[in-house]
Each structure stands twice: as structure tokens, then as C-alpha cells.
Tab-separated table of C-alpha atoms and ligand atoms in Angstrom:
chain	number	residue	atom	x	y	z
K	98	MET	CA	-0.199	0.199	-0.360
K	99	SER	CA	2.685	2.341	0.528
K	100	ILE	CA	3.600	1.864	-2.711
K	101	ILE	CA	0.565	3.105	-3.823
K	102	ILE	CA	0.973	5.838	-1.454
K	103	VAL	CA	3.815	7.205	-3.637
K	104	ILE	CA	2.558	7.009	-6.614
K	105	GLY	CA	-1.016	8.072	-5.282
K	106	PHE	CA	1.198	11.795	-4.316
K	107	PHE	CA	2.674	12.187	-7.250
K	108	VAL	CA	0.455	11.857	-10.210
K	109	PHE	CA	-1.565	14.374	-8.170
K	110	VAL	CA	0.473	16.968	-8.358
K	111	SER	CA	1.459	16.382	-11.878
K	112	LEU	CA	-2.547	16.464	-13.007
K	113	CYS	CA	-4.673	18.319	-10.404
K	114	PRO	CA	-4.381	21.743	-11.167
K	115	PRO	CA	-7.380	23.077	-9.525
K	116	CYS	CA	-5.936	21.219	-6.098
K	117	SER	CA	-2.448	21.067	-6.414
K	118	ALA	CA	-0.680	22.882	-4.019
K	119	SER	CA	2.842	23.164	-5.585
K	120	PRO	CA	3.194	26.365	-7.011
K	121	ALA	CA	5.364	25.537	-9.591
K	122	HIS	CA	3.328	22.967	-10.892
K	123	VAL	CA	0.235	25.510	-11.390
K	124	ALA	CA	2.681	28.012	-12.992
K	125	ALA	CA	3.057	26.085	-16.578
K	126	LEU	CA	-0.274	26.144	-17.211
K	127	SER	CA	-2.530	27.936	-18.599
K	128	THR	CA	-5.780	29.636	-16.980
K	129	ALA	CA	-7.585	28.291	-19.937
K	130	GLU	CA	-6.220	25.052	-19.527
K	131	ILE	CA	-7.134	25.255	-16.055
K	132	ALA	CA	-10.503	25.629	-16.657
K	133	THR	CA	-12.195	23.747	-19.927
K	134	SER	CA	-13.879	19.446	-18.612
K	135	ALA	CA	-10.919	18.258	-20.711
K	136	THR	CA	-8.574	19.613	-17.474
K	137	ASP	CA	-11.240	17.600	-15.626
K	138	HIS	CA	-11.444	14.896	-18.119
K	139	GLN	CA	-7.729	14.244	-18.075
K	140	ALA	CA	-8.147	14.676	-13.454
K	141	LEU	CA	-10.544	11.320	-13.069
K	142	MET	CA	-8.248	10.097	-15.002
K	143	SER	CA	-5.570	10.175	-12.612
K	144	PHE	CA	-8.000	9.438	-9.829
K	145	ARG	CA	-8.871	6.248	-12.071
K	146	SER	CA	-5.131	5.581	-12.149
K	147	LEU	CA	-4.845	5.227	-8.664
K	148	ILE	CA	-7.850	2.216	-8.246
K	149	LYS	CA	-5.966	-0.194	-8.515
K	150	GLY	CA	-8.760	-2.830	-7.501
K	151	ASP	CA	-12.484	-2.887	-8.762
K	152	PRO	CA	-14.354	-5.453	-8.224
K	153	LEU	CA	-17.318	-4.301	-9.588
K	154	GLU	CA	-16.066	-2.994	-12.358
K	155	ALA	CA	-18.392	-0.033	-11.409
K	156	LEU	CA	-14.983	2.226	-13.364
K	157	ASN	CA	-15.534	0.450	-16.543
K	158	SER	CA	-17.410	3.743	-18.697
K	159	TRP	CA	-14.615	6.425	-17.553
K	160	GLY	CA	-12.376	6.548	-20.287
K	161	ASN	CA	-14.616	4.719	-23.110
K	162	GLN	CA	-14.556	7.271	-25.720
K	163	SER	CA	-18.278	6.623	-26.460
K	164	ILE	CA	-18.915	7.817	-23.132
K	165	PRO	CA	-19.389	10.922	-22.523
K	166	MET	CA	-17.724	11.999	-19.322
K	167	CYS	CA	-20.340	13.388	-17.458
K	168	ARG	CA	-22.028	10.072	-17.381
K	169	TRP	CA	-19.033	7.859	-16.034
K	170	HIS	CA	-19.963	5.910	-13.247
K	171	GLY	CA	-20.811	8.263	-10.085
K	172	VAL	CA	-19.585	11.135	-11.882
K	173	ALA	CA	-22.312	14.389	-11.861
K	174	CYS	CA	-21.130	17.702	-13.599
K	175	GLY	CA	-22.684	21.402	-13.508
K	176	MET	CA	-25.783	21.924	-14.970
K	177	ARG	CA	-25.548	25.604	-15.480
K	178	GLY	CA	-23.266	28.777	-15.435
K	179	HIS	CA	-20.173	28.747	-15.259
K	180	ARG	CA	-19.535	25.168	-14.049
K	181	ARG	CA	-21.294	24.313	-17.003
K	182	GLY	CA	-20.279	20.222	-18.332
K	183	ARG	CA	-17.238	20.181	-15.252
K	184	VAL	CA	-17.374	18.120	-12.644
K	185	LEU	CA	-18.441	18.585	-9.662
K	186	ALA	CA	-19.837	15.976	-7.372
K	187	LEU	CA	-17.951	12.031	-7.498
K	188	ASP	CA	-19.839	8.788	-5.989
K	189	LEU	CA	-18.230	5.809	-5.929
K	190	SER	CA	-19.293	4.228	-2.362
K	191	GLY	CA	-19.359	1.917	-1.700
K	192	LEU	CA	-18.031	0.191	-4.756
K	193	ASN	CA	-15.263	-1.946	-2.892
K	194	LEU	CA	-12.658	-0.173	-4.950
K	195	LEU	CA	-9.518	-0.647	-4.127
K	196	GLY	CA	-6.352	1.500	-4.060
K	197	SER	CA	-5.791	5.901	-2.647
K	198	ILE	CA	-6.880	8.891	-3.042
K	199	SER	CA	-6.011	11.718	-5.363
K	200	SER	CA	-6.983	14.733	-4.614
K	201	SER	CA	-9.067	15.506	-8.381
K	202	ILE	CA	-10.737	18.066	-9.745
K	203	ASP	CA	-11.850	21.589	-7.873
K	204	LEU	CA	-15.249	19.549	-6.808
K	205	GLU	CA	-18.141	20.469	-4.538
K	206	ASN	CA	-19.050	17.065	-3.087
K	207	LEU	CA	-16.647	13.833	-3.188
K	208	ASN	CA	-17.864	9.969	-1.324
K	209	LEU	CA	-15.571	7.276	-1.365
K	210	SER	CA	-17.968	5.685	1.466
K	211	SER	CA	-17.272	1.827	1.716
K	212	ASN	CA	-14.697	1.129	-0.014
K	213	SER	CA	-10.758	-0.097	0.302
K	214	ILE	CA	-8.579	3.209	0.231
K	215	GLY	CA	-5.494	3.608	2.047
K	216	GLY	CA	-3.355	5.929	2.221
K	217	ASN	CA	-3.148	9.321	3.867
K	218	ILE	CA	-5.373	11.955	3.289
K	219	PRO	CA	-3.306	13.737	1.200
K	220	PRO	CA	-3.258	17.497	2.046
K	221	GLU	CA	-3.159	19.024	-0.825
K	222	LEU	CA	-7.563	18.313	-0.685
K	223	THR	CA	-7.289	21.371	0.583
K	224	ALA	CA	-6.878	23.431	-2.744
K	225	CYS	CA	-10.118	21.933	-3.405
K	226	VAL	CA	-11.724	25.795	-1.818
K	227	GLN	CA	-15.228	24.593	-3.314
K	228	LEU	CA	-15.786	20.868	-1.074
K	229	GLN	CA	-18.550	21.030	0.349
K	230	PHE	CA	-19.660	17.573	1.414
K	231	VAL	CA	-16.092	15.123	1.518
K	232	CYS	CA	-17.559	11.484	2.869
K	233	LEU	CA	-14.516	9.012	3.329
K	234	SER	CA	-15.575	6.691	5.849
K	235	HIS	CA	-15.784	3.374	5.813
K	236	ASN	CA	-12.133	2.874	4.084
K	237	ASN	CA	-8.345	2.139	5.697
K	238	LEU	CA	-7.295	5.530	5.772
K	239	GLN	CA	-4.591	6.241	7.770
K	240	GLY	CA	-2.386	9.490	9.190
K	241	VAL	CA	-3.656	12.487	10.849
K	242	ILE	CA	-6.092	14.209	9.774
K	243	PRO	CA	-4.978	17.261	7.854
K	244	SER	CA	-5.353	20.641	9.512
K	245	ALA	CA	-4.834	22.253	6.532
K	246	LEU	CA	-8.618	21.212	5.924
K	247	GLY	CA	-10.040	23.831	8.340
K	248	VAL	CA	-9.165	26.276	4.939
K	249	LEU	CA	-11.880	24.683	3.300
K	250	SER	CA	-13.963	27.079	4.461
K	251	ASN	CA	-16.965	25.952	2.138
K	252	LEU	CA	-17.134	23.061	4.173
K	253	ARG	CA	-20.838	21.644	4.947
K	254	GLY	CA	-20.439	18.034	6.113
K	255	ILE	CA	-16.755	16.104	6.626
K	256	ASP	CA	-17.378	12.290	7.495
K	257	LEU	CA	-14.245	10.485	7.921
K	258	ARG	CA	-15.676	7.853	10.672
K	259	TYR	CA	-14.333	3.334	10.720
K	260	ASN	CA	-10.769	4.276	9.532
K	261	MET	CA	-6.978	3.886	10.633
K	262	LEU	CA	-6.350	7.331	11.054
K	263	LYS	CA	-4.695	8.655	14.586
K	264	GLY	CA	-3.205	12.133	16.036
K	265	SER	CA	-5.440	14.236	17.536
K	266	VAL	CA	-8.739	16.728	16.233
K	267	PRO	CA	-7.239	19.290	14.511
K	268	LEU	CA	-8.075	22.839	16.297
K	269	GLU	CA	-7.692	24.599	12.743
K	270	LEU	CA	-11.313	22.486	11.470
K	271	ALA	CA	-12.943	24.983	14.301
K	272	SER	CA	-12.614	27.749	11.412
K	273	LEU	CA	-15.313	25.920	9.788
K	274	HIS	CA	-18.707	27.953	10.526
K	275	ASN	CA	-20.389	26.496	7.925
K	276	LEU	CA	-19.522	23.070	9.454
K	277	GLU	CA	-23.015	20.748	9.566
K	278	VAL	CA	-21.208	17.569	10.090
K	279	LEU	CA	-18.408	16.731	11.559
K	280	ALA	CA	-18.417	12.302	11.487
K	281	LEU	CA	-14.649	11.226	12.882
K	282	GLY	CA	-16.719	7.926	15.030
K	283	TYR	CA	-14.116	4.714	14.592
K	284	ASN	CA	-10.503	6.160	15.373
K	285	ASN	CA	-8.343	5.558	16.646
K	286	LEU	CA	-7.713	9.558	17.292
K	287	THR	CA	-6.694	10.483	20.686
K	288	GLY	CA	-5.085	13.744	22.639
K	289	ASN	CA	-8.507	16.433	23.463
K	290	ILE	CA	-11.342	17.093	22.757
K	291	PRO	CA	-10.439	21.040	21.534
K	292	VAL	CA	-12.233	24.106	23.139
K	293	GLU	CA	-12.519	25.938	19.874
K	294	ILE	CA	-15.318	23.260	19.063
K	295	GLY	CA	-17.251	26.238	20.473
K	296	ASN	CA	-16.815	28.188	18.076
K	297	MET	CA	-18.524	25.032	15.491
K	298	GLU	CA	-21.865	26.950	15.790
K	299	GLY	CA	-23.623	25.281	13.117
K	300	LEU	CA	-23.093	22.329	14.481
K	301	ILE	CA	-25.636	19.832	13.758
K	302	ARG	CA	-24.127	16.392	14.580
K	303	LEU	CA	-20.907	15.646	16.345
K	304	HIS	CA	-19.598	12.178	15.910
K	305	LEU	CA	-16.495	11.425	18.059
K	306	GLU	CA	-17.527	8.281	19.571
K	307	SER	CA	-14.988	5.035	19.897
K	308	ASN	CA	-11.469	6.992	19.582
K	309	MET	CA	-8.688	7.339	22.450
K	310	ILE	CA	-9.646	10.783	23.360
K	311	VAL	CA	-8.779	11.915	26.431
K	312	GLY	CA	-9.300	14.851	28.292
K	313	GLU	CA	-12.697	16.859	30.040
K	314	ILE	CA	-16.344	17.759	27.695
K	315	PRO	CA	-15.159	21.103	27.244
K	316	LYS	CA	-17.879	23.706	28.147
K	317	GLN	CA	-18.029	25.863	25.072
K	318	ILE	CA	-19.541	22.885	23.462
K	319	ALA	CA	-22.784	24.481	24.852
K	320	ASN	CA	-22.483	27.065	22.449
K	321	LEU	CA	-23.157	24.855	19.636
K	322	THR	CA	-26.891	25.737	19.866
K	323	ASN	CA	-28.008	23.568	16.419
K	324	LEU	CA	-26.383	20.205	18.289
K	325	THR	CA	-29.292	17.500	17.219
K	326	HIS	CA	-26.589	14.592	17.783
K	327	LEU	CA	-24.225	14.287	20.272
K	328	TYR	CA	-21.887	10.904	19.888
K	329	LEU	CA	-19.106	10.736	22.531
K	330	TYR	CA	-19.054	7.275	23.786
K	331	LEU	CA	-16.629	4.469	23.842
K	332	ASN	CA	-13.586	7.373	24.988
K	333	GLY	CA	-11.605	8.073	27.893
K	334	LEU	CA	-13.701	11.102	28.868
K	335	THR	CA	-12.854	12.124	32.513
K	336	GLY	CA	-14.097	14.879	34.469
K	337	LEU	CA	-18.275	16.013	35.359
K	338	VAL	CA	-21.151	15.556	32.215
K	339	PRO	CA	-21.493	19.651	31.953
K	340	ALA	CA	-24.260	20.913	33.094
K	341	SER	CA	-24.590	23.028	30.493
K	342	LEU	CA	-25.574	20.632	28.213
K	343	GLY	CA	-28.339	21.213	29.586
K	344	GLY	CA	-28.656	24.626	27.299
K	345	LEU	CA	-28.916	21.738	23.651
K	346	GLN	CA	-32.589	22.837	23.222
K	347	LYS	CA	-32.195	21.167	20.158
K	348	LEU	CA	-30.106	18.024	21.244
K	349	GLN	CA	-32.592	14.246	20.062
K	350	ILE	CA	-29.124	11.821	21.217
K	351	LEU	CA	-26.619	12.062	23.533
K	352	SER	CA	-24.872	9.467	23.928
K	353	LEU	CA	-21.865	9.457	26.990
K	354	SER	CA	-21.428	5.964	27.193
K	355	ASP	CA	-18.332	3.851	28.321
K	356	ASN	CA	-16.235	6.248	28.869
K	357	GLN	CA	-14.465	7.118	32.324
K	358	LEU	CA	-16.882	10.354	34.032
K	359	SER	CA	-17.491	11.408	37.007
K	360	GLY	CA	-19.780	13.467	39.046
K	361	PRO	CA	-23.915	13.703	39.405
K	362	ILE	CA	-26.192	13.541	36.352
K	363	PRO	CA	-26.348	17.878	36.371
K	364	PRO	CA	-30.508	17.995	36.825
K	365	SER	CA	-29.571	20.323	34.429
K	366	LEU	CA	-30.200	17.364	31.263
K	367	GLY	CA	-34.246	17.297	32.222
K	368	ASN	CA	-33.779	20.668	30.063
K	369	LEU	CA	-33.532	19.198	27.312
K	370	SER	CA	-36.551	18.615	25.577
K	371	SER	CA	-36.494	17.257	22.043
K	372	LEU	CA	-34.210	13.971	23.366
K	373	VAL	CA	-34.769	11.011	22.520
K	374	PHE	CA	-32.212	8.492	23.810
K	375	LEU	CA	-29.913	9.730	26.450
K	376	ASN	CA	-26.957	6.689	27.225
K	377	LEU	CA	-25.382	7.629	29.953
K	378	ARG	CA	-23.975	3.402	30.665
K	379	ALA	CA	-20.502	2.370	31.678
K	380	ASN	CA	-19.106	5.394	33.418
K	381	GLY	CA	-18.367	6.433	37.412
K	382	LEU	CA	-21.253	8.580	37.631
K	383	THR	CA	-22.589	9.345	41.448
K	384	GLY	CA	-26.003	10.543	43.205
K	385	THR	CA	-29.839	10.547	42.789
K	386	ILE	CA	-30.828	10.197	39.989
K	387	PRO	CA	-32.267	13.844	39.077
K	388	GLU	CA	-36.283	14.252	38.907
K	389	SER	CA	-35.817	16.474	36.219
K	390	LEU	CA	-35.238	13.450	33.775
K	391	GLY	CA	-38.579	13.445	34.023
K	392	ASN	CA	-39.257	15.730	32.363
K	393	LEU	CA	-37.986	14.237	29.339
K	394	ASN	CA	-41.255	13.514	26.769
K	395	LEU	CA	-39.571	12.220	24.477
K	396	LEU	CA	-37.287	10.189	25.514
K	397	ASN	CA	-37.602	5.872	23.985
K	398	ALA	CA	-33.953	5.312	24.842
K	399	LEU	CA	-32.611	5.787	28.213
K	400	SER	CA	-29.520	3.220	29.856
K	401	LEU	CA	-27.511	4.397	32.887
K	402	THR	CA	-25.963	1.053	33.896
K	403	SER	CA	-22.735	0.696	34.943
K	404	ASN	CA	-22.285	3.629	36.997
K	405	SER	CA	-22.208	4.524	40.700
K	406	LEU	CA	-25.909	5.733	41.130
K	407	THR	CA	-27.975	5.473	43.027
K	408	GLY	CA	-31.821	5.399	43.623
K	409	ILE	CA	-35.024	6.248	40.962
K	410	PRO	CA	-36.777	8.901	41.855
K	411	LYS	CA	-41.030	8.592	41.414
K	412	CYS	CA	-41.365	10.194	39.068
K	413	LEU	CA	-38.616	8.375	36.405
K	414	CYS	CA	-40.585	4.753	37.295
K	415	ALA	CA	-43.479	6.550	35.916
K	416	MET	CA	-41.728	7.562	33.041
K	417	LEU	CA	-40.666	4.692	32.487
K	418	GLN	CA	-43.217	2.614	32.945
K	419	ARG	CA	-44.991	4.791	30.279
K	420	LEU	CA	-41.706	3.828	28.178
K	421	ASN	CA	-42.158	-0.329	28.534
K	422	LEU	CA	-38.436	-0.160	28.326
K	423	PHE	CA	-37.208	-1.829	30.524
K	424	ASN	CA	-34.928	-4.624	28.515
K	425	TRP	CA	-32.856	-0.908	27.514
K	426	VAL	CA	-33.383	1.018	30.947
K	427	LEU	CA	-32.146	-3.173	32.575
K	428	THR	CA	-30.609	-1.854	36.486
K	429	PHE	CA	-29.105	1.189	37.235
K	430	PHE	CA	-27.192	-0.171	40.173
K	431	PRO	CA	-23.666	-1.701	39.089
K	432	GLU	CA	-23.234	-4.358	37.190
G	628	LIG	C1	-17.642	1.952	-25.022
G	628	LIG	O1	-18.636	1.907	-24.530
G	628	LIG	C2	-19.818	1.449	-25.472
G	628	LIG	C3	-21.268	2.381	-25.705
G	628	LIG	O2	-21.624	1.879	-24.271
G	628	LIG	C4	-19.477	-0.081	-25.888
G	628	LIG	O3	-20.202	-0.716	-26.432
G	628	LIG	C5	-17.940	0.044	-25.895
G	628	LIG	O4	-18.088	-1.814	-26.000
G	628	LIG	C6	-17.679	0.288	-24.869
G	628	LIG	N1	-16.162	-0.245	-24.995
G	628	LIG	C7	-15.330	-0.619	-23.704
G	628	LIG	C8	-13.672	-0.486	-24.511
G	628	LIG	O5	-15.515	-1.016	-22.703
G	629	LIG	C1	-22.133	8.981	0.338
G	629	LIG	O1	-22.667	8.244	0.294
G	629	LIG	C2	-23.877	7.178	0.915
G	629	LIG	C3	-23.810	5.381	0.783
G	629	LIG	O2	-24.336	5.853	-0.699
G	629	LIG	C4	-24.932	7.194	1.716
G	629	LIG	O3	-25.277	6.726	2.288
G	629	LIG	C5	-24.065	8.620	1.778
G	629	LIG	O4	-24.591	9.474	2.764
G	629	LIG	C6	-23.196	9.682	1.288
G	629	LIG	N1	-22.659	11.063	1.361
G	629	LIG	C7	-22.673	11.949	1.182
G	629	LIG	C8	-22.297	12.734	1.600
G	629	LIG	O5	-23.583	12.176	0.511
G	630	LIG	C1	-5.869	1.529	16.719
G	630	LIG	O1	-4.495	0.837	17.283
G	630	LIG	C2	-4.804	-0.349	17.448
G	630	LIG	C3	-2.759	-0.503	17.713
G	630	LIG	O2	-2.356	0.948	18.393
G	630	LIG	C4	-4.895	-1.480	16.745
G	630	LIG	O3	-4.738	-2.222	17.185
G	630	LIG	C5	-6.455	-0.953	16.451
G	630	LIG	O4	-6.266	-1.791	15.721
G	630	LIG	C6	-5.898	0.475	15.869
G	630	LIG	N1	-7.510	0.664	15.353
G	630	LIG	C7	-8.453	1.115	15.019
G	630	LIG	C8	-9.346	1.457	14.181
G	630	LIG	O5	-7.010	1.399	13.869
G	631	LIG	C1	-19.504	30.490	21.377
G	631	LIG	O1	-19.170	31.264	19.721
G	631	LIG	C2	-18.933	32.837	19.486
G	631	LIG	C3	-19.377	32.950	17.930
G	631	LIG	O2	-18.617	32.118	17.179
G	631	LIG	C4	-17.981	32.430	19.221
G	631	LIG	O3	-17.388	34.108	19.271
G	631	LIG	C5	-17.384	32.271	20.995
G	631	LIG	O4	-16.266	32.734	21.522
G	631	LIG	C6	-17.400	30.941	21.168
G	631	LIG	N1	-18.239	31.002	22.340
G	631	LIG	C7	-17.256	29.642	23.097
G	631	LIG	C8	-17.632	29.158	24.507
G	631	LIG	O5	-16.502	29.469	22.412
G	632	LIG	C1	-28.873	27.327	13.538
G	632	LIG	O1	-29.642	26.434	12.601
G	632	LIG	C2	-31.130	27.528	12.481
G	632	LIG	C3	-32.323	26.566	12.056
G	632	LIG	O2	-31.680	26.031	10.624
G	632	LIG	C4	-30.479	28.462	10.708
G	632	LIG	O3	-30.944	29.672	10.293
G	632	LIG	C5	-29.234	29.345	11.794
G	632	LIG	O4	-28.166	29.595	11.000
G	632	LIG	C6	-28.635	28.185	12.531
G	632	LIG	N1	-26.780	28.992	13.343
G	632	LIG	C7	-25.894	28.866	12.753
G	632	LIG	C8	-25.147	29.747	14.143
G	632	LIG	O5	-25.873	27.722	12.044
G	633	LIG	C1	-32.615	23.728	33.200
G	633	LIG	O1	-32.692	23.189	34.954
G	633	LIG	C2	-32.533	23.416	36.248
G	633	LIG	C3	-32.900	22.159	37.107
G	633	LIG	O2	-33.774	21.574	36.197
G	633	LIG	C4	-33.269	24.578	36.441
G	633	LIG	O3	-32.840	24.688	37.342
G	633	LIG	C5	-32.551	25.920	35.355
G	633	LIG	O4	-33.592	26.896	35.297
G	633	LIG	C6	-33.189	24.847	33.640
G	633	LIG	N1	-33.293	26.384	32.834
G	633	LIG	C7	-33.866	26.945	31.165
G	633	LIG	C8	-33.209	28.260	31.235
G	633	LIG	O5	-34.846	25.759	31.822
């Protein structure tokens, strides 16, 4: 695989002018060359050259002269305006493609989820300034998340879940003010959740689950008032459950299970009027279960097992009976 990575970088630099980080190479091309669909054609062919396995023969149409580029499998082109006939999106998800990534064209959407793409995330991807959605989940990507992704100010979604990425969550991502989805779960990330996360006010979904992230949950997370899904389970988080989480009025799913959180469940969680799923299991939480949780009228799954909690408030019993979800709830006491 390492050989493919080296080749990948080389091909990228030589054939992807709009996204290239190599000024020398950009200078060698005229503006006209850069601005034609022929460039896209060439870039797609270089992209294809990095794909070493295509068991479903999904890319057979690529390069076939009797099929227009915009009709190649997974290719979507602009329909009007200055990007008419230019490649805007690549959706090659779920094709079991084997190989590595080149950064290709100045795409808006790149979806390579569920393949066997290895190697690193090329930092040169960051020259694709139009990128809005990058989905590279369920692959074999290695190395760190390039901090340079923080320059892609149009990014609205980035999904890198289920890879083998390591290193920490780059602080630089906090400058992505349009980001709605940040999904980095199921990797080998370490370090803390950066406090700068409080700047990503547009976030709707935050997935950092199943990594090796440590330290406290920053209280600045309360700044993310549009958050509906917060997944931090299966990490090494310590400290208290921030009471400020109770301010996240749109939160529907809160999963902090399988960490080393301690102290009481903050009563403010009872203010999460949109909450349907609350999982705090397998932590070191102590104290009594706050009665305020009984206010969570939309809740339909709750797990507090494997903590050191004491006492089930009456109002909560009523709620649990209403939900009839004892198989979910199991026991409140340490297992
Ligand atoms: C190219 O596409 C045409 C039309 O779909 C098809 O008939 C032809 O066999 C293809 N050629 C190759 C080399 O795959
Ligand atoms: C990528 O493709 C997968 C599988 O087809 C799909 O579920 C996902 O929504 C796509 N993501 C984006 C950002 O297009
Ligand atoms: C994480 O790293 C460990 C060893 O450090 C390795 O065994 C494991 O497979 C890695 N997991 C992922 C998801 O990359
Ligand atoms: C919350 O977001 C605003 C606007 O981006 C920012 O100025 C502020 O510093 C953030 N607060 C925290 C606690 O992160
Ligand atoms: C939060 O969501 C609302 C409704 O979708 C939207 O109008 C608003 O701009 C979002 N806030 C931020 C900071 O992105
Ligand atoms: C949130 O909950 C706490 C404790 O249950 C309560 O004292 C507080 O007034 C609530 N805040 C809001 C904004 O509803």
C-alpha cells in the first residue's frame, strides 16, 4: 500500500492543477487549460489510475470515448453557469474500490465511502476550495487528519468515520463556520476535544465516538445550540458531565457511555426537551438520578447502567413504565 501512496501523491501533483499545492506546476499551465473540462477529464483519469482494484467493474465507463465524461459512473457535472459541463461531484461509494486517493478536481461533493481506500488523506485536498461534503467513511485511511482541512471554508459535512486515523482532532477545524456534520468516530484519535469546538456554531451532528480521546468534555460545547446528535461514547473522557449541555435545546441523541465520567448527572439534562435517546452507561457517575429527567417527554431509550447511581425517583419510574423499555434500561445499579 505504501507504494500506492507515493504514486498517488505524484499523480496528484502532476495532473490536478486546480487542487494542486505545487505553485511551480500551476504556473506551468495556462488559465485556459485549467478552465476546461478536458482538465477534469484528465484529472478523472489520474484518479482512476490510483484505483488498483475495481471488483464490480464500476469504472469501466471511465475513459470510454463513446461515453461522455459527465455520464461516467459516479460523475456528476454542473448543469448551468460557469461550471456547466465541469465535474462537480464524485459518488463512488460502496464499490469496494481498492487504492488510494488523489484529490482530483475542484469538486463540491466527494463520496468514496465504503471502499478499501488506503493511504493518507492528501493535504492537497485542501486546494479544492469548493468542497462542501467529503465522505470517506468505511475505508482504510491512515495517518492524521490534515489540519489544512480548516481552510475549506465551504465545507458543510466531513465524514471520516471507520478508518484508522490517528493523532488529535485538529484545532484548525474550528474555523469551519459552515460545518454542520463533523463525523470522526471509529478511528484511533487521541488527545482532547479542543475547546475551540465552541466556535463551530453551525454544527448539527458531532461524532467522536469510539476513539481514544481523553480529558474533559469542554463546556464550550454548549455554544453549539443547533446540535441534534452528540456521540462521544467509547473514549477515555473524564471529569463531570457539563451542566451546560442542558442548554442544547435541539439535542435528540446524547451518548456519553463507556467513558470515565464522574460526579452527578446534572439536573439540567432534564431541560433537553427534544431528547429521544440518552445513554450514560458505563461511566463512574454517582449520586441520585435527578427527578428532572422525568420531564423528558420524548425520551424513548435510556441507559444508566454500570455507574454508581443510587435511587430511582418516583417520577422516573412512571416514565419508564410509560416507555415500557425495561430491556433498554436494565438496572440502575452497578453490574
Ligand atoms: C464503450 O461504451 C460502448 C457503449 O456503451 C460499449 O458498446 C463499448 O463496448 C465500450 N467500450 C469498451 C472498450 O468498454
Ligand atoms: C455517501 O454515500 C453513502 C452511501 O451511498 C450515503 O449513505 C451518504 O449519504 C453519502 N454521503 C454524501 C455526503 O453524499
Ligand atoms: C488502533 O490502534 C491499535 C494499536 O495501536 C490497533 O490495534 C487498532 O487496530 C487500531 N484501531 C483502528 C480502528 O485503527
Ligand atoms: C461561541 O461562538 C461565538 C461565535 O462564533 C464565539 O465568539 C464564542 O467565542 C464562542 N464561545 C465559546 C465559549 O466557545
Ligand atoms: C441554526 O439553525 C437555524 C435553522 O436551521 C439556522 O437558521 C441558523 O443559522 C443556525 N445557526 C447557526 C449558528 O448556524
Ligand atoms: C434547567 O434545569 C435546571 C435544573 O433542573 C433549572 O434550574 C433551570 O432553570 C433550567 N433552565 C432552563 C433554561 O430551563
